[in-house]
Amino acid sequence: MEHYEDQHRAEHEDSALIVNQGVQQPPSVNPNWKRVKRRELTTDEYVDGILSQNITILSKAITLVESLKPEHYAQAQEIIERCLPYAGRSIRIGITGVPGAGKSTFIEAIGEMVINLGHKLAVLAIDPSSERSGGSILGDKTRMETLVHNKDAFIRPSPSAGSLGGVARKTRESVILCEAAGFDVIFIETVGVGQSETAVHSMVDMFMLLQIAGAGDELQGIKRGIMEMADLVAITKADGNNILRAELAKTQFVNALNLFPTPESGWRPRVYTCSSVEKKGLTDLWSGVEDFLAFTKKEGYFKSNRNNQDKYWMFQTVNEALKESFYRLPAIENQLPDFEKKVLDGQLSSFVAAHQLLNIYFNNIAKKL
Amino acid sequence: MEHYEDQHRAEHEDSALIVNQGVQQPPSVNPNWKRVKRRELTTDEYVDGILSQNITILSKAITLVESLKPEHYAQAQEIIERCLPYAGRSIRIGITGVPGAGKSTFIEAIGEMVINLGHKLAVLAIDPSSERSGGSILGDKTRMETLVHNKDAFIRPSPSAGSLGGVARKTRESVILCEAAGFDVIFIETVGVGQSETAVHSMVDMFMLLQIAGAGDELQGIKRGIMEMADLVAITKADGNNILRAELAKTQFVNALNLFPTPESGWRPRVYTCSSVEKKGLTDLWSGVEDFLAFTKKEGYFKSNRNNQDKYWMFQTVNEALKESFYRLPAIENQLPDFEKKVLDGQLSSFVAAHQLLNIYFNNIAKKL
């Protein structure tokens, strides 16, 4: 049960799953149960739990997906495959914006509105820098206080360890699990400063850029490549003294977006202003989202985009699995630091080190199989 | 000998290596030899040829490095490892600039000067887009006409197939071979528009950005990240009517570079103007290169940078080798297109496809080992 205790556990796991003598039920059924023994769930228990929309089990399953242990990896893959037939029936929206653009407040406000429309909302995050920076986006529980306590919302911080490729793969797998658990709107939050936007773009139906109306430098801090991905731009904090500036920013964005060629979807990106605090402009903005989805579904782009993403993820999954197979092999894990040191000290060339490591790997693989 | 005929063969191979009854000598030794039979060279023959500075064999060895065949891969790795003790004694300079910045003309002009100073110059290129765009940088033989015919110069176009990671790895391996063949100045050319600059940066001692003095938009088209990598900026075409504009551009660049924090090397990037046609400013610029090298060698950055690059390449080599082992396995090569099609058609999920492919791979690997 070590993975249960590790740093990647979910927010929702505070009300830990309580099990007793192999029979597992949600704690709500029998409040007298104590934390007698935590044991590994079987794959059946995971899958049944997810499909019966048990949030605690969904959370545990995602923890399994994020785990670095080889045995968890295998089980996680089996769970995902068995959830796949129940997945895909959601809309997946990427939301990005530089720190300070008001992402949490925006997601709280629009998330509540979306839930009131009858949806179930999952909010995931991709932020491979979270380990370095010491804090994950969405990692602070006090943020999104309303959503966190809404039974139709599921908030999950970014996996905090691993390469961008690994983190992105885990997030995409979490999307599958959330969909199987009945969430039909998925937000994937990212910080609009790095390369994670491309990763998010490869797993969403729509990409939303959040921008705060500032002092005329609205376009700063956002890389051109990110702007070009946006299907919708939301100028946040359009309230009080900020309304005029927000409108100005909107005009600037409309002009800037007009300079880009029409994207493959055929959809011309739209710009909206809104206020998360005063809850203004959110309905308009959401109808923009619905327009986009109707348009791309009608034009066939929605489906072709998902199929292309699937092909991309086939390759990504293979490449990541090859790396995991290598770097998680105990023989490699044990000897890698020594090889690294020797290369840094100039005692061993990168080539020789790599080939010696590869020999260790393939010899071990051959023994194992 | 198929690799010999493939699209990746080098410019220099036109004067093909002629072999006869297992004895191999450069064609110049016996002009009466005919193209009787092309056979594979042994690893010894490759290594001896490279160390005796035989350009034709160097060229063939690089073709082997670039080959996509698994059996060539193994031999290439062996050649590289045996050349390693003779490598590393060069200066490696990355040269980038948008198309039209005058890279070829500049490399011809400065290359000739460098050779006249007693150096042997190898010019390699990284351009993973070359396959798509139909033409490789440095691929046009009529460019760099003087250098191509200079016995102290070796010009090699970008490997035209593969991912950026693969192309970069091949280029880095080619650097090793060129150094073992006695080339002590290595230029690595790249087009300053994509992500290949980061790859180049990971294998050079110094990074040079070429910029043409234009109509006030000097900074356009160059991404900020690339500017930040530059140790030296050369404003080219500073001749005729262009001199004033070049000086203006220089001032702009000096100002822009001052906004960046001092790089890890501790070296403040310098800006030079030069004319490749009139051969002006080149001596100054080259003394800037020598200043940089003296500075970083004195400060220890030169060595620590190379060691860090080595560590990076250890991981890269492992990751690439894992992928090659997978994608070059005949069973995978045969079945991959079918899997791709099924995923694109929505008949198979990316996960299931990936895991079926991985099963095929590991089963085959187990049989092979």
XYZ file of C-alpha atoms in Angstrom:
738
model
C 0.000 0.000 0.000
C 2.956 2.297 -0.195
C 1.617 4.172 -3.176
C -1.344 5.086 -1.072
C 0.898 6.984 1.262
C 2.976 8.713 -1.321
C 3.061 12.346 -2.207
C 0.813 11.897 -5.224
C -2.314 11.009 -3.359
C -5.401 12.937 -4.271
C -7.218 15.635 -2.419
C -10.265 13.466 -2.036
C -8.452 10.670 -0.324
C -8.643 12.328 3.055
C -11.775 10.342 3.656
C -9.729 7.229 3.105
C -11.219 4.078 1.754
C -11.827 1.716 4.622
C -11.735 -1.987 4.021
C -12.340 -4.946 6.218
C -11.658 -8.610 5.644
C -11.598 -8.329 1.898
C -15.034 -6.753 1.643
C -14.847 -3.219 0.374
C -17.535 -0.615 0.487
C -17.581 3.168 0.524
C -17.214 4.513 4.088
C -20.621 6.145 3.913
C -22.299 2.724 4.028
C -21.009 1.841 7.435
C -19.643 4.757 9.439
C -18.522 2.489 12.235
C -15.825 0.861 10.150
C -12.387 1.781 11.277
C -9.147 2.149 9.388
C -8.339 -1.418 10.299
C -6.232 -2.366 7.368
C -5.437 -0.787 4.077
C -5.018 -3.340 1.398
C -4.552 -3.168 -2.325
C -7.782 -3.151 -4.273
C -8.238 -5.711 -7.003
C -8.606 -4.556 -10.580
C -12.281 -5.560 -10.469
C -12.810 -3.431 -7.403
C -11.164 -0.469 -9.090
C -13.201 -0.825 -12.272
C -16.486 -1.423 -10.474
C -15.796 1.520 -8.191
C -15.050 3.863 -11.078
C -18.086 2.775 -13.083
C -20.310 3.206 -10.044
C -18.940 6.754 -9.788
C -17.173 6.238 -6.481
C -14.946 9.293 -6.196
C -12.651 7.775 -3.598
C -11.875 4.817 -5.811
C -11.468 7.077 -8.849
C -8.942 9.040 -6.820
C -7.085 5.902 -5.817
C -7.059 4.693 -9.408
C -5.465 7.953 -10.542
C -2.898 7.586 -7.792
C -2.145 4.172 -9.242
C -1.768 5.692 -12.720
C 0.657 8.235 -11.279
C 2.640 5.716 -9.270
C 6.219 5.050 -10.249
C 6.152 1.376 -9.291
C 6.217 -1.170 -12.134
C 3.571 -3.388 -10.522
C 1.204 -0.431 -10.219
C 1.863 0.451 -13.816
C 0.619 -2.925 -15.046
C -2.517 -2.812 -12.935
C -3.219 0.798 -13.911
C -3.003 -0.123 -17.592
C -5.498 -2.924 -17.093
C -7.918 -0.628 -15.310
C -7.642 1.936 -18.092
C -8.277 -0.629 -20.790
C -11.342 -1.882 -19.008
C -12.644 1.665 -18.529
C -12.070 2.607 -22.164
C -15.464 1.418 -23.481
C -17.100 3.812 -21.030
C -14.842 6.760 -21.827
C -14.806 9.400 -24.545
C -18.288 10.760 -23.936
C -17.194 14.114 -22.570
C -15.958 17.411 -23.814
C -12.328 18.068 -23.003
C -11.242 21.679 -22.666
C -7.712 22.921 -22.134
C -7.439 26.104 -20.074
C -4.209 28.049 -19.973
C -2.994 31.436 -18.839
C 0.060 32.916 -17.171
C 0.195 32.882 -13.371
C -1.988 35.728 -12.184
C -4.468 35.435 -15.028
C -7.039 34.287 -12.501
C -7.339 30.670 -13.581
C -8.564 29.235 -10.258
C -11.212 31.897 -9.744
C -12.321 31.531 -13.346
C -12.541 27.744 -13.098
C -14.521 28.036 -9.880
C -16.996 30.477 -11.406
C -17.481 28.787 -14.757
C -17.283 25.354 -13.150
C -20.204 26.124 -10.871
C -22.200 27.405 -13.836
C -21.390 24.294 -15.852
C -22.479 22.033 -12.983
C -25.706 24.012 -12.629
C -26.352 23.231 -16.298
C -26.452 19.575 -15.266
C -22.872 18.570 -16.051
C -20.353 16.697 -13.942
C -16.995 18.442 -14.002
C -13.491 17.069 -13.560
C -10.573 19.494 -13.333
C -7.123 18.047 -13.971
C -3.813 19.823 -14.358
C -0.552 19.486 -16.217
C 2.429 21.209 -14.735
C 5.691 19.285 -15.059
C 7.504 22.106 -13.281
C 5.510 21.528 -10.123
C 8.144 19.346 -8.530
C 10.846 21.915 -9.035
C 8.776 24.900 -8.001
C 7.653 23.047 -4.898
C 3.976 23.527 -5.518
C 1.609 21.983 -7.964
C -1.082 23.937 -9.717
C -4.403 23.009 -8.163
C -2.329 21.630 -5.331
C -3.507 24.165 -2.840
C -6.709 22.857 -1.359
C -7.866 26.252 -0.217
C -8.137 27.315 -3.837
C -11.432 26.441 -5.516
C -13.095 25.995 -2.162
C -16.590 25.883 -3.556
C -15.819 23.378 -6.295
C -13.835 21.109 -3.993
C -16.929 20.577 -1.883
C -19.316 20.122 -4.787
C -20.249 16.482 -5.260
C -20.434 16.942 -9.040
C -16.891 18.237 -9.229
C -13.626 16.365 -9.053
C -10.424 18.363 -8.638
C -7.067 16.731 -9.126
C -3.651 18.446 -8.994
C -0.890 17.854 -11.512
C 1.186 14.706 -11.087
C 4.237 16.146 -9.461
C 6.983 13.869 -10.706
C 8.378 12.997 -14.071
C 9.104 14.386 -17.490
C 6.552 16.393 -19.439
C 5.878 13.317 -21.579
C 5.234 11.196 -18.509
C 3.081 13.775 -16.769
C 1.053 14.348 -19.920
C 0.515 10.623 -20.424
C -0.707 10.235 -16.859
C -3.088 13.150 -17.243
C -4.498 11.700 -20.424
C -5.039 8.379 -18.717
C -6.751 10.171 -15.824
C -9.129 11.758 -18.345
C -10.207 8.250 -19.412
C -10.888 7.259 -15.807
C -12.816 10.464 -15.063
C -14.978 9.940 -18.134
C -15.688 6.356 -17.140
C -16.718 7.703 -13.728
C -19.379 9.827 -15.394
C -17.673 13.207 -15.684
C -18.826 14.736 -18.968
C -16.911 18.015 -18.874
C -13.149 17.838 -18.356
C -11.017 20.892 -17.798
C -7.270 20.483 -18.124
C -5.486 23.403 -16.545
C -1.947 24.399 -17.422
C 0.379 27.335 -16.848
C 0.744 29.266 -20.078
C 4.462 29.755 -19.958
C 6.039 26.448 -20.867
C 5.766 23.675 -23.355
C 2.981 21.848 -21.542
C 0.412 23.635 -23.720
C 1.372 21.474 -26.673
C 0.850 18.394 -24.526
C -2.548 19.656 -23.386
C -3.454 20.541 -26.953
C -2.861 16.922 -27.903
C -5.610 15.722 -25.561
C -8.400 18.297 -25.702
C -11.240 19.170 -28.057
C -10.896 22.874 -27.429
C -8.254 25.210 -26.134
C -9.070 28.264 -24.047
C -6.599 31.040 -23.275
C -7.163 33.197 -20.193
C -5.768 36.668 -20.244
C -5.965 39.447 -17.727
C -6.470 42.999 -18.959
C -3.241 44.709 -17.996
C -1.375 47.844 -18.847
C -1.332 47.528 -22.616
C 1.038 44.585 -22.637
C -1.673 41.947 -22.994
C 0.217 39.956 -25.542
C 3.345 39.760 -23.444
C 4.186 36.621 -21.618
C 2.125 34.526 -23.990
C 4.133 32.810 -26.652
C 2.917 33.112 -30.202
C 2.530 29.351 -30.460
C 0.081 29.339 -27.562
C -2.004 32.149 -29.034
C -2.236 30.195 -32.248
C -3.709 27.218 -30.408
C -6.509 29.200 -28.781
C -10.059 28.507 -29.960
C -11.373 30.986 -27.446
C -9.725 33.814 -25.501
C -11.254 34.942 -22.225
C -10.231 38.342 -20.860
C -10.756 37.888 -17.143
C -11.310 40.422 -14.368
C -13.527 42.589 -16.558
C -15.064 44.331 -13.612
C -14.941 47.672 -11.780
C -12.231 49.978 -13.078
C -11.007 47.227 -15.323
C -13.936 47.086 -17.761
C -12.549 49.575 -20.276
C -9.124 47.983 -20.213
C -10.704 44.584 -20.749
C -12.569 45.852 -23.789
C -9.373 47.370 -25.148
C -7.572 44.092 -24.576
C -10.369 42.299 -26.385
C -9.918 44.520 -29.439
C -6.167 43.945 -29.390
C -6.667 40.202 -29.246
C -9.222 40.171 -32.028
C -6.741 42.087 -34.184
C -3.848 39.835 -33.246
C -5.830 36.669 -33.893
C -6.875 37.981 -37.296
C -3.234 37.937 -38.340
C -3.088 34.167 -37.970
C -4.246 31.881 -40.735
C -7.536 30.075 -40.112
C -6.721 26.969 -38.064
C -7.310 23.445 -39.301
C -10.648 23.259 -37.522
C -11.991 26.053 -39.728
C -13.116 27.837 -36.569
C -12.212 31.503 -36.155
C -11.136 32.007 -32.519
C -13.430 34.269 -30.501
C -12.595 36.673 -27.708
C -14.833 37.226 -24.666
C -14.566 39.395 -21.580
C -15.827 38.127 -18.243
C -15.727 38.654 -14.506
C -15.366 35.627 -12.274
C -16.094 37.649 -9.162
C -19.233 39.360 -10.482
C -20.113 36.247 -12.525
C -20.604 38.337 -15.638
C -20.013 37.215 -19.196
C -19.772 33.549 -18.225
C -23.013 32.490 -19.926
C -21.932 34.208 -23.143
C -18.562 32.591 -22.937
C -20.037 29.129 -22.408
C -22.305 29.574 -25.393
C -19.099 30.309 -27.313
C -17.820 26.939 -26.133
C -21.031 25.274 -27.262
C -20.852 27.038 -30.630
C -17.340 25.755 -31.099
C -18.336 22.193 -30.261
C -21.407 22.303 -32.522
C -19.306 23.736 -35.354
C -16.483 21.206 -35.099
C -18.860 18.285 -34.666
C -20.819 19.337 -37.747
C -17.651 19.802 -39.803
C -16.220 16.465 -38.718
C -13.174 18.090 -37.140
C -14.169 17.033 -33.630
C -13.918 13.347 -34.545
C -10.917 13.564 -36.872
C -9.060 15.584 -34.238
C -9.718 12.912 -31.616
C -8.615 10.148 -33.983
C -5.415 12.008 -34.786
C -4.823 12.544 -31.087
C -5.346 8.836 -30.569
C -2.685 8.023 -33.140
C -0.323 10.483 -31.486
C -1.006 8.836 -28.118
C -0.392 5.383 -29.483
C 3.177 6.459 -30.230
C 3.507 8.383 -26.980
C 2.281 5.419 -24.962
C 4.766 3.126 -26.685
C 7.652 5.548 -26.189
C 6.827 6.162 -22.557
C 6.384 2.457 -21.880
C 9.806 1.735 -23.359
C 11.376 4.352 -21.120
C 9.486 3.138 -18.045
C 10.550 -0.412 -18.759
C 14.148 0.814 -18.785
C 14.319 3.380 -16.003
C 12.167 1.393 -13.578
C 14.194 -1.776 -13.895
C 15.848 -2.235 -10.485
C 19.228 -3.061 -12.047
C 19.140 0.238 -13.935
C 17.811 2.233 -11.005
C 20.643 0.934 -8.852
C 23.453 1.598 -11.273
C 22.317 4.761 -13.048
C 23.588 7.245 -10.430
C 27.062 5.747 -10.666
C 27.052 6.000 -14.465
C 25.839 9.588 -14.275
C 28.623 10.490 -11.910
C 31.290 8.873 -14.053
C 30.081 10.713 -17.142
C 29.973 14.044 -15.286
C 33.491 13.427 -14.021
C 34.691 12.649 -17.522
C 35.630 9.063 -16.591
C 33.188 7.572 -19.074
C 31.878 8.849 -22.396
C 28.136 9.241 -22.880
C 28.197 6.569 -25.568
C 30.014 3.945 -23.567
C 27.853 4.657 -20.529
C 24.666 4.428 -22.598
C 25.687 1.159 -24.179
C 26.734 -0.430 -20.939
C 23.377 0.568 -19.457
C 21.568 -0.810 -22.499
C 23.428 -4.096 -22.148
C 22.405 -4.348 -18.511
C 18.833 -3.647 -19.526
C 18.539 -6.140 -22.371
C 20.256 -8.882 -20.369
C 17.790 -8.374 -17.543
C 14.818 -8.215 -19.877
C 15.878 -11.473 -21.488
C 16.109 -13.142 -18.095
C 12.727 -11.804 -17.048
C 10.816 -12.883 -20.160
C 25.690 -2.447 -49.527
C 22.237 -1.009 -49.774
C 22.937 1.775 -47.356
C 25.579 2.972 -49.738
C 22.961 3.635 -52.351
C 20.423 5.246 -50.126
C 19.326 8.817 -50.066
C 21.555 9.675 -47.129
C 24.828 9.256 -48.862
C 27.296 12.069 -48.553
C 28.357 14.621 -51.081
C 31.886 13.337 -51.028
C 30.951 9.836 -51.941
C 30.760 10.628 -55.633
C 34.326 9.520 -55.860
C 33.254 6.180 -54.522
C 35.528 4.009 -52.536
C 36.909 1.325 -54.721
C 37.851 -1.982 -53.215
C 39.335 -5.097 -54.636
C 39.712 -8.533 -53.132
C 39.463 -7.393 -49.583
C 42.320 -4.947 -49.800
C 41.148 -1.398 -49.418
C 43.040 1.745 -50.219
C 42.025 5.263 -51.127
C 41.391 5.601 -54.889
C 44.214 8.104 -55.243
C 46.773 5.373 -54.617
C 45.922 3.387 -57.679
C 43.896 5.287 -60.263
C 43.551 2.171 -62.387
C 41.293 0.455 -59.900
C 37.825 0.097 -61.174
C 34.496 -0.019 -59.397
C 34.716 -3.776 -59.463
C 32.733 -4.579 -56.408
C 31.343 -2.576 -53.561
C 31.498 -4.467 -50.363
C 30.887 -3.601 -46.761
C 33.953 -2.319 -44.964
C 34.986 -3.981 -41.752
C 34.935 -1.979 -38.545
C 38.743 -2.003 -38.561
C 38.779 -0.574 -42.043
C 36.389 2.177 -41.021
C 38.352 3.099 -37.908
C 41.743 2.975 -39.641
C 40.355 5.044 -42.511
C 38.951 7.703 -40.205
C 42.108 7.929 -38.098
C 44.237 8.205 -41.254
C 41.996 11.122 -42.228
C 40.527 9.435 -45.285
C 37.571 11.665 -46.175
C 35.840 9.053 -48.286
C 35.813 6.578 -45.432
C 34.730 9.285 -42.981
C 31.845 9.984 -45.304
C 30.881 6.339 -45.510
C 31.073 6.025 -41.729
C 28.671 8.933 -41.315
C 26.344 7.287 -43.826
C 26.462 4.215 -41.612
C 25.612 6.351 -38.571
C 22.648 7.774 -40.471
C 21.448 4.434 -41.797
C 18.144 3.098 -40.563
C 19.201 -0.555 -40.672
C 19.715 -2.313 -37.317
C 22.905 -4.075 -38.478
C 24.402 -0.751 -39.526
C 23.445 0.731 -36.197
C 25.481 -1.835 -34.268
C 28.534 -1.380 -36.461
C 28.249 2.402 -36.343
C 28.185 2.327 -32.553
C 31.307 0.222 -32.488
C 33.120 2.596 -34.835
C 32.115 5.573 -32.691
C 33.317 3.941 -29.505
C 36.656 3.151 -31.073
C 37.003 6.711 -32.376
C 36.108 8.285 -29.028
C 39.657 8.343 -27.600
C 40.687 10.460 -30.594
C 37.710 12.813 -30.402
C 36.905 15.914 -28.372
C 39.934 17.946 -29.375
C 38.064 20.499 -31.454
C 35.971 23.560 -30.939
C 32.311 23.057 -31.742
C 30.352 26.072 -32.860
C 26.635 26.202 -33.550
C 25.605 28.655 -36.276
C 21.993 29.619 -36.714
C 19.954 32.237 -38.537
C 16.662 32.445 -40.388
C 16.649 31.500 -44.086
C 18.036 34.478 -45.974
C 20.429 35.486 -43.209
C 23.292 34.511 -45.498
C 24.476 31.456 -43.620
C 26.126 29.658 -46.560
C 28.010 32.704 -47.758
C 29.095 33.481 -44.224
C 30.275 29.929 -43.578
C 32.206 29.968 -46.873
C 33.911 33.248 -46.019
C 34.745 32.559 -42.394
C 35.484 28.915 -43.169
C 38.160 29.867 -45.661
C 39.670 32.253 -43.146
C 39.661 29.604 -40.440
C 41.376 27.115 -42.757
C 43.979 29.732 -43.660
C 44.709 29.998 -39.933
C 45.778 26.346 -40.093
C 42.570 24.653 -38.995
C 40.678 21.770 -40.536
C 36.978 22.554 -40.762
C 33.961 20.247 -40.759
C 30.527 21.722 -41.433
C 27.549 19.612 -40.366
C 23.883 20.510 -40.263
C 20.757 19.765 -38.286
C 17.474 20.271 -40.022
C 14.817 17.714 -39.183
C 12.420 19.510 -41.506
C 14.593 18.750 -44.515
C 12.660 15.650 -45.494
C 9.367 17.452 -45.513
C 10.623 20.547 -47.266
C 12.285 18.397 -49.893
C 15.694 19.962 -49.521
C 18.294 19.692 -46.837
C 20.320 22.613 -45.627
C 23.804 22.260 -47.030
C 22.257 19.778 -49.424
C 22.802 21.897 -52.458
C 26.266 21.166 -53.742
C 26.528 24.408 -55.646
C 26.426 26.290 -52.366
C 29.778 26.703 -50.628
C 31.579 25.921 -53.846
C 34.958 27.023 -52.582
C 34.777 25.118 -49.331
C 33.511 21.945 -50.986
C 36.696 21.770 -53.028
C 39.025 22.629 -50.183
C 40.881 19.546 -48.939
C 40.826 20.880 -45.359
C 37.060 21.229 -45.354
C 34.395 18.586 -44.976
C 30.786 19.544 -45.710
C 27.961 17.253 -44.771
C 24.233 17.960 -45.155
C 21.639 17.244 -42.495
C 20.470 13.660 -42.139
C 17.192 13.844 -43.976
C 15.116 11.300 -42.123
C 13.887 10.904 -38.613
C 12.755 12.786 -35.576
C 14.643 15.774 -34.207
C 16.026 13.556 -31.461
C 17.274 11.035 -33.980
C 18.736 13.610 -36.333
C 20.453 15.379 -33.455
C 21.919 12.150 -32.125
C 23.286 11.281 -35.561
C 24.829 14.723 -35.917
C 26.465 14.461 -32.545
C 27.906 11.082 -33.470
C 29.165 12.550 -36.738
C 30.990 15.236 -34.741
C 32.907 12.470 -32.939
C 33.917 10.889 -36.247
C 34.961 14.224 -37.761
C 37.108 15.005 -34.730
C 38.758 11.594 -34.897
C 39.496 12.339 -38.561
C 41.475 15.404 -37.516
C 38.946 18.200 -37.940
C 39.561 20.685 -35.147
C 36.874 23.243 -35.917
C 33.306 21.983 -36.251
C 30.456 24.182 -37.425
C 26.940 22.882 -36.873
C 24.510 24.804 -39.011
C 20.806 25.034 -38.290
C 17.821 27.067 -39.427
C 16.886 29.529 -36.707
C 13.181 28.975 -36.826
C 12.487 25.699 -35.128
C 13.397 23.715 -32.096
C 16.605 22.326 -33.525
C 18.560 25.144 -31.893
C 18.112 23.542 -28.498
C 19.472 20.300 -29.907
C 22.461 22.106 -31.398
C 23.003 23.984 -28.176
C 23.333 20.639 -26.401
C 26.359 19.690 -28.494
C 28.389 22.851 -29.037
C 30.856 24.945 -27.051
C 29.576 28.192 -28.497
C 26.447 29.418 -30.186
C 26.504 32.016 -32.949
C 23.424 33.801 -34.252
C 23.492 35.265 -37.768
C 21.226 38.168 -38.459
C 20.799 40.267 -41.568
C 20.310 43.995 -41.149
C 16.796 44.546 -42.394
C 14.159 47.235 -42.194
C 14.126 47.772 -38.443
C 12.584 44.393 -37.688
C 15.875 42.712 -36.883
C 14.516 40.948 -33.884
C 11.580 39.480 -35.755
C 11.616 35.875 -36.779
C 14.079 34.980 -34.048
C 12.526 33.486 -31.002
C 13.538 34.902 -27.680
C 14.835 31.521 -26.566
C 17.285 31.465 -29.462
C 18.541 34.974 -28.761
C 19.186 33.933 -25.175
C 21.420 31.103 -26.337
C 23.665 33.312 -28.471
C 27.235 33.850 -27.285
C 27.941 35.933 -30.336
C 25.666 37.709 -32.824
C 26.956 38.429 -36.335
C 25.110 41.030 -38.388
C 25.850 39.902 -41.925
C 25.794 41.776 -45.233
C 27.304 44.888 -43.644
C 28.420 46.257 -46.974
C 27.459 48.939 -49.532
C 24.220 50.703 -48.673
C 23.695 48.328 -45.821
C 26.506 49.500 -43.537
C 24.443 52.053 -41.606
C 21.572 49.673 -41.189
C 23.949 47.002 -39.956
C 25.358 49.371 -37.341
C 21.836 50.294 -36.260
C 20.942 46.609 -35.986
C 24.071 46.066 -33.924
C 22.982 48.743 -31.442
C 19.515 47.215 -31.235
C 20.974 43.800 -30.533
C 23.368 45.070 -27.911
C 20.419 46.713 -26.161
C 18.214 43.647 -26.460
C 20.940 41.323 -25.177
C 21.522 43.589 -22.199
C 17.997 42.845 -21.049
C 18.834 39.193 -20.546
C 20.459 37.968 -17.365
C 24.122 36.970 -17.659
C 24.211 33.389 -18.939
C 25.628 30.511 -16.937
C 28.958 30.800 -18.740
C 29.452 34.265 -17.282
C 30.181 35.517 -20.807
C 28.383 38.630 -21.998
C 27.314 38.003 -25.631
C 28.995 40.235 -28.190
C 27.642 41.648 -31.424
C 29.738 42.051 -34.594
C 29.004 43.309 -38.079
C 30.632 41.689 -41.076
C 30.503 41.301 -44.823
C 30.993 37.860 -46.281
C 31.269 39.226 -49.821
C 33.812 41.935 -49.034
C 35.406 39.721 -46.366
C 35.264 42.522 -43.819
C 34.903 42.141 -40.086
C 35.646 38.418 -40.182
C 39.001 38.646 -38.394
C 37.429 40.711 -35.619
C 34.570 38.262 -35.340
C 36.927 35.299 -35.129
C 38.927 36.979 -32.382
C 35.588 37.277 -30.573
C 35.258 33.499 -30.911
C 38.756 33.026 -29.539
C 38.035 35.417 -26.660
C 34.952 33.400 -25.778
C 36.865 30.132 -25.820
C 39.745 31.537 -23.760
C 37.267 32.989 -21.253
C 35.191 29.822 -20.820
C 38.257 27.588 -20.654
C 39.785 29.781 -17.974
C 36.559 29.862 -15.972
C 36.065 26.106 -16.217
C 32.745 26.495 -18.028
C 34.080 24.963 -21.233
C 34.760 21.652 -19.499
C 31.750 21.602 -17.174
C 29.508 22.418 -20.127
C 30.902 19.480 -22.098
C 30.477 17.143 -19.124
C 26.893 18.242 -18.671
C 26.283 17.753 -22.371
C 27.761 14.285 -22.046
C 25.333 13.406 -19.279
C 22.464 14.737 -21.380
C 23.638 12.604 -24.298
C 23.908 9.514 -22.174
C 20.152 9.764 -21.565
C 19.443 10.745 -25.156
C 21.446 7.821 -26.484
C 19.601 5.408 -24.216
C 16.194 6.817 -25.156
C 16.947 6.785 -28.866
C 18.344 3.265 -28.681
C 15.192 2.033 -26.972
C 13.063 3.571 -29.699
C 15.285 2.223 -32.472
C 15.171 -1.214 -30.949
C 11.383 -1.014 -31.084
C 10.640 0.719 -34.373
C 13.292 -1.127 -36.346
C 12.171 -4.558 -35.241
C 10.799 -6.197 -38.405
C 7.701 -7.511 -36.608
C 6.874 -3.954 -35.520
C 7.727 -2.405 -38.863
C 5.391 -4.848 -40.579
C 2.431 -4.400 -38.290
C 2.672 -0.748 -37.307
C 0.879 0.671 -40.397
C -2.091 -1.597 -39.725
C -2.283 -0.498 -36.091
C -2.016 3.145 -37.126
C -4.869 2.741 -39.548
C -7.105 1.005 -37.031
C -6.506 3.756 -34.474
C -7.192 6.479 -37.033
C -10.400 4.714 -38.032
C -11.466 4.478 -34.404
C -11.428 0.653 -34.458
C -8.748 0.451 -31.785
C -7.912 2.730 -28.885
C -4.431 4.191 -28.612
C -3.876 2.270 -25.389
C -4.883 -1.121 -26.679
C -2.890 -0.585 -29.868
C 0.175 0.497 -27.892
C -0.010 -2.480 -25.567
C -0.498 -4.981 -28.341
C 2.518 -3.499 -30.101
C 4.540 -3.627 -26.884
C 3.601 -7.283 -26.422
C 4.771 -8.073 -29.940
C 8.006 -6.242 -29.222
C 8.843 -7.864 -25.882
C 7.952 -11.333 -27.162
C 10.282 -10.861 -30.108
C 13.043 -9.410 -27.965
C 12.822 -12.389 -25.628
C 13.152 -14.789 -28.565
C 16.107 -12.861 -29.950
C 18.125 -12.693 -26.739
